[in-house]
Coordinates of C-alpha atoms in Angstrom, one line a residue:
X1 CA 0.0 0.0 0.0
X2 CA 1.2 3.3 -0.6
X3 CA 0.4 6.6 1.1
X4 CA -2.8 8.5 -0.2
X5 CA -2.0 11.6 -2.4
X6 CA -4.4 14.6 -3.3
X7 CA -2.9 14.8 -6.6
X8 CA -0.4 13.2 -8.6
X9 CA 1.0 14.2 -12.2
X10 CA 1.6 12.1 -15.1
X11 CA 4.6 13.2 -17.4
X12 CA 4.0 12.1 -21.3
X13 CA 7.6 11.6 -22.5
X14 CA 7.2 9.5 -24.8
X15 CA 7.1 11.9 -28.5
X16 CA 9.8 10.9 -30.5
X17 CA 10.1 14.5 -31.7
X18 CA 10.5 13.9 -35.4
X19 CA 10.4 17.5 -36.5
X20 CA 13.2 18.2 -34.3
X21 CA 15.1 15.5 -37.3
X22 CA 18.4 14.7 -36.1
X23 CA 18.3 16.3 -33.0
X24 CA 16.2 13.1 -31.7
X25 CA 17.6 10.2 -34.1
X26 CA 18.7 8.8 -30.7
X27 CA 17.2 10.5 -28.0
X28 CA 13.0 11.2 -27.2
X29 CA 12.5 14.9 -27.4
X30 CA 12.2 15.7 -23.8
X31 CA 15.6 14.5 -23.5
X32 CA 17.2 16.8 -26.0
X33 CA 19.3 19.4 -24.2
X34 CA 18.1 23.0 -23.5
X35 CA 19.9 26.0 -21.8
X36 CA 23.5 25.3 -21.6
X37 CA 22.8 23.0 -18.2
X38 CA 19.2 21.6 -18.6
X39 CA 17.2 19.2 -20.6
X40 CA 13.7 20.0 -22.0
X41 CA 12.1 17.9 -19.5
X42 CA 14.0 19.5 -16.4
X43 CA 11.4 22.2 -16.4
X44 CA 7.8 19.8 -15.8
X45 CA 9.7 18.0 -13.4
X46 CA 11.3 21.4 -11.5
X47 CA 7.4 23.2 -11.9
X48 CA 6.4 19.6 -9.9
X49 CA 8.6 20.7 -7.2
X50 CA 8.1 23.7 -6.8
X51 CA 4.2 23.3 -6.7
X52 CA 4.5 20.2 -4.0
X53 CA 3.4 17.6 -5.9
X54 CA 5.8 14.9 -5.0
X55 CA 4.7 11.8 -7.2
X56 CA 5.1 11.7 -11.1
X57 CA 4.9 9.1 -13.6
X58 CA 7.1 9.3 -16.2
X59 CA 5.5 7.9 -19.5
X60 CA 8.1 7.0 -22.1
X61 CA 8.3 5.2 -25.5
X62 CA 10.1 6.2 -27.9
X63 CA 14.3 5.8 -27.7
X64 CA 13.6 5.7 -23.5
X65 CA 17.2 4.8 -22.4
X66 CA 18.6 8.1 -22.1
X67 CA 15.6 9.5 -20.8
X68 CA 15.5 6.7 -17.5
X69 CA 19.1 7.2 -17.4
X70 CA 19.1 11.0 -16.9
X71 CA 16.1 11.1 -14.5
X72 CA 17.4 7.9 -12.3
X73 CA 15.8 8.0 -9.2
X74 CA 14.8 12.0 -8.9
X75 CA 17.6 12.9 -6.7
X76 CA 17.8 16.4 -8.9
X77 CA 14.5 17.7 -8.4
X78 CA 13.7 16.3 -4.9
X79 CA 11.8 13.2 -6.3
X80 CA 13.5 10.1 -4.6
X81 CA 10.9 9.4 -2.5
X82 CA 9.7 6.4 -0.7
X83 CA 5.8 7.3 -1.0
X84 CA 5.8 8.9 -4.4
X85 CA 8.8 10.1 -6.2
X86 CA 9.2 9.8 -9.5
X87 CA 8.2 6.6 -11.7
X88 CA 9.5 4.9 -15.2
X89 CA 6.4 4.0 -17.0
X90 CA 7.1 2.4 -20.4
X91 CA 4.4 -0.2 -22.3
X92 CA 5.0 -3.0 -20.5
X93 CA 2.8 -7.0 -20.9
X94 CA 0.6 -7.5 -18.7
X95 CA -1.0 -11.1 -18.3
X96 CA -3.5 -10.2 -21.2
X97 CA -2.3 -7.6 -23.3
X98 CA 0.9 -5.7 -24.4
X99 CA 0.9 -3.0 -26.9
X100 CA 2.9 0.5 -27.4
X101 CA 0.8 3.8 -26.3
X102 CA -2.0 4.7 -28.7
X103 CA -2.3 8.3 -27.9
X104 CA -2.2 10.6 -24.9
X105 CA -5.5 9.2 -23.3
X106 CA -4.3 5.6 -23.9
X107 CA -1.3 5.9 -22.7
X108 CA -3.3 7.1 -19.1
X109 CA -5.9 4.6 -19.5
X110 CA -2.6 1.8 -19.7
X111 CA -1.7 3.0 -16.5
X112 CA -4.6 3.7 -14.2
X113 CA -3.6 0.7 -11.4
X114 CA -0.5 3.2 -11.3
X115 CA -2.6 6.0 -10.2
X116 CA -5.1 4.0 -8.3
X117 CA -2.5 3.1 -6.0
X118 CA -2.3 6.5 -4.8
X119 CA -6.1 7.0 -4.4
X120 CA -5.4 10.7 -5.7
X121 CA -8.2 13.0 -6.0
X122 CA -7.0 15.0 -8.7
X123 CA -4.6 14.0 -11.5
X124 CA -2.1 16.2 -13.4
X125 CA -1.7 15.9 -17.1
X126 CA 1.7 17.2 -18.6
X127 CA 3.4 17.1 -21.3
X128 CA 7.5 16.8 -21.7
X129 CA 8.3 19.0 -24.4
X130 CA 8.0 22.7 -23.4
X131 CA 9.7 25.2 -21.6
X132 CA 8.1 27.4 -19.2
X133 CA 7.4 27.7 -15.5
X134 CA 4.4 27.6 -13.8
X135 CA 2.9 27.0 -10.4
X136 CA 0.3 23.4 -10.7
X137 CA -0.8 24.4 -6.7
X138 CA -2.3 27.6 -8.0
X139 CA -4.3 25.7 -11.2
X140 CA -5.2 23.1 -8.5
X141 CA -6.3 25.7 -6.1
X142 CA -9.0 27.0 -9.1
X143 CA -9.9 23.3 -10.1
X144 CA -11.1 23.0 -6.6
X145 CA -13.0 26.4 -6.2
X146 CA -14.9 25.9 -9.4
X147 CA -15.4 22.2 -8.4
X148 CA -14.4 21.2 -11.9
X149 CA -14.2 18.4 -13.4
X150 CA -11.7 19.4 -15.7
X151 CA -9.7 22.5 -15.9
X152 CA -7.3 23.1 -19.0
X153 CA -4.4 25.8 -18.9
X154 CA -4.4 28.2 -21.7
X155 CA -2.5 30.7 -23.3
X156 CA -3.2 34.0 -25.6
X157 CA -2.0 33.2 -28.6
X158 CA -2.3 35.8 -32.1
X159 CA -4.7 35.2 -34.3
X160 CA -2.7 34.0 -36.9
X161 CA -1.5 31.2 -34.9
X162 CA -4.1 29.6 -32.9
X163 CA -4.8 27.2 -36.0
X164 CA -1.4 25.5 -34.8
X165 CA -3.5 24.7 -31.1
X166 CA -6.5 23.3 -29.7
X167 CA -8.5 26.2 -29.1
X168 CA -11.2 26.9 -26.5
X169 CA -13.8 29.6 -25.8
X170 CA -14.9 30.4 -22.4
X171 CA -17.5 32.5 -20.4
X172 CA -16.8 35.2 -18.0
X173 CA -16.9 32.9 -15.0
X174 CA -14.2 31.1 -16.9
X175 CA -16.3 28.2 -18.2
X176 CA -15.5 26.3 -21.4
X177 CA -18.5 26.8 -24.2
X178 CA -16.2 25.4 -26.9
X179 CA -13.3 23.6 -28.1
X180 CA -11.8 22.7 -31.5
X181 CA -8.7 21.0 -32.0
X182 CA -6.4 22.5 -34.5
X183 CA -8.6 24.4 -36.5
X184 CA -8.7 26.0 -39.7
X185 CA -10.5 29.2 -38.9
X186 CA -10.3 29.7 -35.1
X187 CA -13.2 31.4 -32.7
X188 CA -10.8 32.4 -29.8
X189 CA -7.3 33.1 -29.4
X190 CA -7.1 31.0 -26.1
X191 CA -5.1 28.0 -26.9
X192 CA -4.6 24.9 -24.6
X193 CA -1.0 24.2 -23.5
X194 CA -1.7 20.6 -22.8
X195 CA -2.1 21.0 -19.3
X196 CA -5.0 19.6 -17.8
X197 CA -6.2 18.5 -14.3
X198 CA -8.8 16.2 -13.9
X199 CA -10.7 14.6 -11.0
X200 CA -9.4 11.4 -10.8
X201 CA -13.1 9.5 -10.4
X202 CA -14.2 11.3 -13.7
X203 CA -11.2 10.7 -15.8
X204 CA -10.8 7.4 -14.9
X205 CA -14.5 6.7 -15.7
X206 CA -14.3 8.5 -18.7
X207 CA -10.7 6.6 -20.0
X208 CA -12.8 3.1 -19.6
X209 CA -15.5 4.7 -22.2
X210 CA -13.2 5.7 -24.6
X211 CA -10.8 2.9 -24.4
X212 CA -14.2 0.6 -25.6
X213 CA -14.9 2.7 -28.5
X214 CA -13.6 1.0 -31.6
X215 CA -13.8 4.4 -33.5
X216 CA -11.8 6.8 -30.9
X217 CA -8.2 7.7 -31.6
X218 CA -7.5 7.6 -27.2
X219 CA -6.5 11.3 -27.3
X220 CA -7.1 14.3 -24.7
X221 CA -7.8 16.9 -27.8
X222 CA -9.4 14.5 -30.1
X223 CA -11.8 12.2 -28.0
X224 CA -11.5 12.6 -24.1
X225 CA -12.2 16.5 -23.6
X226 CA -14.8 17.2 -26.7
X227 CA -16.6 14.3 -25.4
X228 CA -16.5 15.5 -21.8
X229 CA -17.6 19.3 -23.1
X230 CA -20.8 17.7 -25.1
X231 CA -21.9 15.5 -22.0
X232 CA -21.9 19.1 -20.0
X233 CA -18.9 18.1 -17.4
X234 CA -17.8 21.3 -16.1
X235 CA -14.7 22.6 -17.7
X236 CA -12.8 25.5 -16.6
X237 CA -9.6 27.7 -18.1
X238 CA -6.7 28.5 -16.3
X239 CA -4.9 31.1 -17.9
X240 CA -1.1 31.5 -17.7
X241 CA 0.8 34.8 -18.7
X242 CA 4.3 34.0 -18.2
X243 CA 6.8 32.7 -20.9
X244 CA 6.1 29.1 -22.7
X245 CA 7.3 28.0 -26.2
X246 CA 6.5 24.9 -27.3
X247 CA 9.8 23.4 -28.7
X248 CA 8.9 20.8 -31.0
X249 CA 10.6 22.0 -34.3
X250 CA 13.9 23.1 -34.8
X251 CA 13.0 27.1 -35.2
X252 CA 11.2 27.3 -31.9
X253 CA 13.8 25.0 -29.9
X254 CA 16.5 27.7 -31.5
X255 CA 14.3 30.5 -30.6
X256 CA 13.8 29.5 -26.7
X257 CA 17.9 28.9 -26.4
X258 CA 18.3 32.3 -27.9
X259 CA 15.5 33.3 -25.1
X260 CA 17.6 33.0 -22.5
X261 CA 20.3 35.6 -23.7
X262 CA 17.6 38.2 -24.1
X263 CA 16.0 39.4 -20.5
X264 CA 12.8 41.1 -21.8
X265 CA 11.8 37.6 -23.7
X266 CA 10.3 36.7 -19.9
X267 CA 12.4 33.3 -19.6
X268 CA 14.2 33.8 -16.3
X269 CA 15.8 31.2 -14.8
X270 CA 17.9 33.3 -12.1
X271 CA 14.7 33.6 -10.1
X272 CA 16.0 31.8 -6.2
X273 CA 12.1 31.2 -5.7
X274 CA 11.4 29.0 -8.8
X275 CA 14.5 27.2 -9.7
X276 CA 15.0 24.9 -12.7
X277 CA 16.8 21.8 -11.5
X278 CA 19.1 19.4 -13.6
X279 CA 21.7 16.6 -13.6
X280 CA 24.7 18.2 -14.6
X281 CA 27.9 16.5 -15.6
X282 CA 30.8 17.0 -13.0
X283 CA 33.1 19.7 -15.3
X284 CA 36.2 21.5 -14.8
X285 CA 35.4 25.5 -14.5
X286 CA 35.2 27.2 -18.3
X287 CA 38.7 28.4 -19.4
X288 CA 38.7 31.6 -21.6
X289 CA 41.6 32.4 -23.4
X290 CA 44.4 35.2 -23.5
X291 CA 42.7 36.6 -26.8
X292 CA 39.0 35.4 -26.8
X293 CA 36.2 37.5 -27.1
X294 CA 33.2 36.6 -25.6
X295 CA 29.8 38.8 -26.6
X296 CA 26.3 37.9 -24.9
X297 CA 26.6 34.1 -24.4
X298 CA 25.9 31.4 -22.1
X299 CA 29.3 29.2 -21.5
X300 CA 28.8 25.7 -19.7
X301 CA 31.2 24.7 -16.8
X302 CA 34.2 22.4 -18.9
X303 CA 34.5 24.5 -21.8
X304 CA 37.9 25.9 -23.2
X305 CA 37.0 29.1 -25.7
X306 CA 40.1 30.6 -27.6
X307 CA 37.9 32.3 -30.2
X308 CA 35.3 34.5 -30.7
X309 CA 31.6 34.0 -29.2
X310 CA 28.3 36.1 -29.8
X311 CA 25.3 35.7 -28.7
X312 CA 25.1 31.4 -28.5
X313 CA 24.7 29.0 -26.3
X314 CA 27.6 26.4 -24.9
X315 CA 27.0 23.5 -23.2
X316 CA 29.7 22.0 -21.0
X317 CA 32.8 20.1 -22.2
X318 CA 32.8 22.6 -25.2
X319 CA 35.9 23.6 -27.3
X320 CA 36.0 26.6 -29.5
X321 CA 40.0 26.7 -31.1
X322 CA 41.9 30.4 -31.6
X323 CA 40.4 32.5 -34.3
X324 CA 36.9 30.6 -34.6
X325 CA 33.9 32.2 -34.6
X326 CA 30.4 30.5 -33.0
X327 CA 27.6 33.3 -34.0
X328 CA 23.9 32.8 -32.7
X329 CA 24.4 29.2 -32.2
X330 CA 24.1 26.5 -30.2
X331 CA 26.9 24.0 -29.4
X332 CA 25.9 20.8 -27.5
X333 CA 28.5 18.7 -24.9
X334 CA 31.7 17.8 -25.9
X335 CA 31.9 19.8 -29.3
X336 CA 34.9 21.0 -31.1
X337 CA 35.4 23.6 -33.3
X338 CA 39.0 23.6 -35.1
X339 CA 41.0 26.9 -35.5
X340 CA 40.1 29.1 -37.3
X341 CA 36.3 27.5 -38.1
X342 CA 33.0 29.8 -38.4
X343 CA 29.7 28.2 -37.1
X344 CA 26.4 30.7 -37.7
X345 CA 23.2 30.4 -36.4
X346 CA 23.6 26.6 -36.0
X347 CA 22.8 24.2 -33.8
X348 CA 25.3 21.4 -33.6
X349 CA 24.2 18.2 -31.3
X350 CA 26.9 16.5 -29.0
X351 CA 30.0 15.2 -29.6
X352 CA 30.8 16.8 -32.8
X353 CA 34.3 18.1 -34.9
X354 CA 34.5 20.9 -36.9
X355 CA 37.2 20.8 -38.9
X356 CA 40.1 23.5 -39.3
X357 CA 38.8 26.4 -41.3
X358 CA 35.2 25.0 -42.0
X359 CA 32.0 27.1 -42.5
X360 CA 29.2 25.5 -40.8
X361 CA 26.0 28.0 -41.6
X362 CA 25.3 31.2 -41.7
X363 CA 22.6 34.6 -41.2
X364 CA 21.3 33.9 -44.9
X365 CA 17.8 32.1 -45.6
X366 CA 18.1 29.1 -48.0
X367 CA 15.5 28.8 -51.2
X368 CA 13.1 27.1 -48.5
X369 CA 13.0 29.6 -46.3
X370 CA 15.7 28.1 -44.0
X371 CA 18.4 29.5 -42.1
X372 CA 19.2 27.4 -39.1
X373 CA 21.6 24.4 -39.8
X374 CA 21.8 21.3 -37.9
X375 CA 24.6 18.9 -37.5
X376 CA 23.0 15.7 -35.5
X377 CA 25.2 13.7 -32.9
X378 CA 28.5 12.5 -33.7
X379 CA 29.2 14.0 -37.5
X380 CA 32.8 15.2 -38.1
X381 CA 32.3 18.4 -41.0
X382 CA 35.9 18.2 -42.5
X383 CA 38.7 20.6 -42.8
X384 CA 37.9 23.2 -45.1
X385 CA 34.1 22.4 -45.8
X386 CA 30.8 24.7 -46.1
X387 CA 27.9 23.3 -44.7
X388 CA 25.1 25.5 -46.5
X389 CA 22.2 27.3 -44.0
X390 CA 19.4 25.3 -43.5
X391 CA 21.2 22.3 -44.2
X392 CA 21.0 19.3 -41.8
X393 CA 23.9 16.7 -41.1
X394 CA 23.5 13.5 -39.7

């Protein structure tokens, strides 16, 4: 038996990320790194934390190793618990059945003897693929008030975007009237981050129902919530003004790293009262040469720079040789750039060389409308060579 919780969260992990291309051949998206220190999922799992809720499953699938491996037991973020703590939860066989996730609401529904074991009142939906911070007590606080069945946190987005989001209308108490999943000529501009709390007796009830419909697709957006909103449940909004940036493609996850150099884009991570935590490698202190020039960047603990940085992001163990130049990029562990090699608005994944006097990139758009290049993990780009923008490597 374990100890009772109020509420307990439930991390999907599982995306494989495949607009993020070669930035996740090896790795699920949550697990790509973010920041300089972090990875994408360190911020669900920190906003947890921070908000006291002390028990979260993990759902993965896709490429999982990496993911189990860098979460371990939750010593980072306070989750190595005996009652509660974090939880691996992959597909697993059971003595009937064993299949991979179907969508969000299956992949819930797979697990409910997980949750029942807690006897929760309340369960957290999250998913593992964006950055932001955000407090789940105060969303929990308003689930209770409005004695909701389900409340959904949303976020103003313009016009021209919301067809990107499932978008919701709501009254002036704050009351869902409408939802529409991704659609082509939006009502509202209030679009769900895929953050949801439910009440555990309703959800579970309603995963059961959709789980024995032949003709649902077992997703939150599709099936679970426009089903709930046409039975009448009562459905409120949360809305959230600080900074989130969904990551999944390789423009925003550029975007958000760049974020970080710029203070009035709203992603502060400095704040003592809301900190992001990781598991960071154990690295030397960053070494910067007699000669270097360093302009507006974030440099990782184990990195050596003799060249010339602006405005980019480098994660630990990097090495940047004399007279290189790393522009508005983004350099993963343990890469080298050569002497006298140019890397522009790139982002270069871990373990990579680039080679003496290469061109990796640069500001201008290619005939796709692509600038950012991407070099996946482990390439070597050869003396000498030009990597075009908007090109992507490995």
């Amino acid at each position: 038996m374990y100890a009772k919780k109020e509420c307990v969260a439930m991390l999907l992990a599982g995306g494989q990320g495949s607009r993020l291309y070669a930035l996740t051949r090896r790795i699920a998206k949550p697990a790509v790194p973010f920041g300089g220190r972090y990875r994408i999922i360190d911020f669900p799992l920190s906003n947890c934390t921070n908000s006291g809720i002390d028990t979260v499953g993990v759902l993965t699938q896709y490429e999982h190793r990496a993911l189990h491996a860098y979460i371990g037991s939750g010593l980072p973020w306070d989750l190595d618990r005996t009652n509660g703590g974090v939880h691996h939860l992959p597909p697993y066989m059971s003595n009937h059945d064993s299949q991979w996730y179907k969508g969000t609401a299956n992949a819930i529904y797979q697990n409910i003897p997980f949750v029942d074991q807690y006897d929760p009142e309340y369960v957290l939906i999250l998913s593992g693929d964006h950055i932001y911070k955000m407090d789940y007590a105060a969303m929990l606080a308003e689930h209770k008030k409005n004695n909701a069945d389900c409340t959904i946190a949303v976020i103003d987005v313009p016009l021209n975007e919301a067809s990107r989001f499932g978008i919701l209308s709501a009254d002036e108490s704050g009351r869902i009237t409408k939802f529409a999943e991704k659609p082509k000529n939006p009502e509202s501009t209030l679009a769900s981050m895929g953050i949801y709390i439910f009440t555990w007796k309703e959800l579970r009830a309603r995963l059961i129902a959709d789980e024995a419909d032949p003709e649902s697709e077992n997703d939150f957006g599709k099936n679970i919530i426009p089903t709930m909103l046409n039975d009448g449940a009562r459905m409120f909004v949360h809305t959230f003004e600080g900074y989130w940036k969904d990551v999944g493609t390789i423009d925003s996850y550029w975007e958000a790293n760049m974020d970080m150099l710029a203070p009035e884009s709203g992603l502060n991570l400095t704040d003592p009262s809301w900190r992001i935590y990781a598991r960071t490698p154990v690295s030397p202190p960053q070494f910067i040469a007699d000669g270097a020039s360093v302009n507006d960047a974030l440099i990782a603990d184990g990195c050596y720079v003799a060249g010339n940085i602006e405005e980019s992001v480098l994660f630990n163990d990097v090495r940047v040789g004399k007279d290189a130049k790393v522009r508005y990029s983004i350099l993963m562990p343990g890469t080298v750039v050569e002497d006298g090699a140019t890397v522009e608005f790139a982002i270069v994944a871990e373990n990579v060389t680039i080679g003496r006097n290469a061109h990796v990139g640069s500001s201008e758009i290619d005939s796709e409308g692509k600038r950012i290049t991407v070099i996946g993990s482990d390439q070597t780009v050869a003396a000498d060579a030009v990597v075009e923008p908007g090109s992507m490597l490995g």
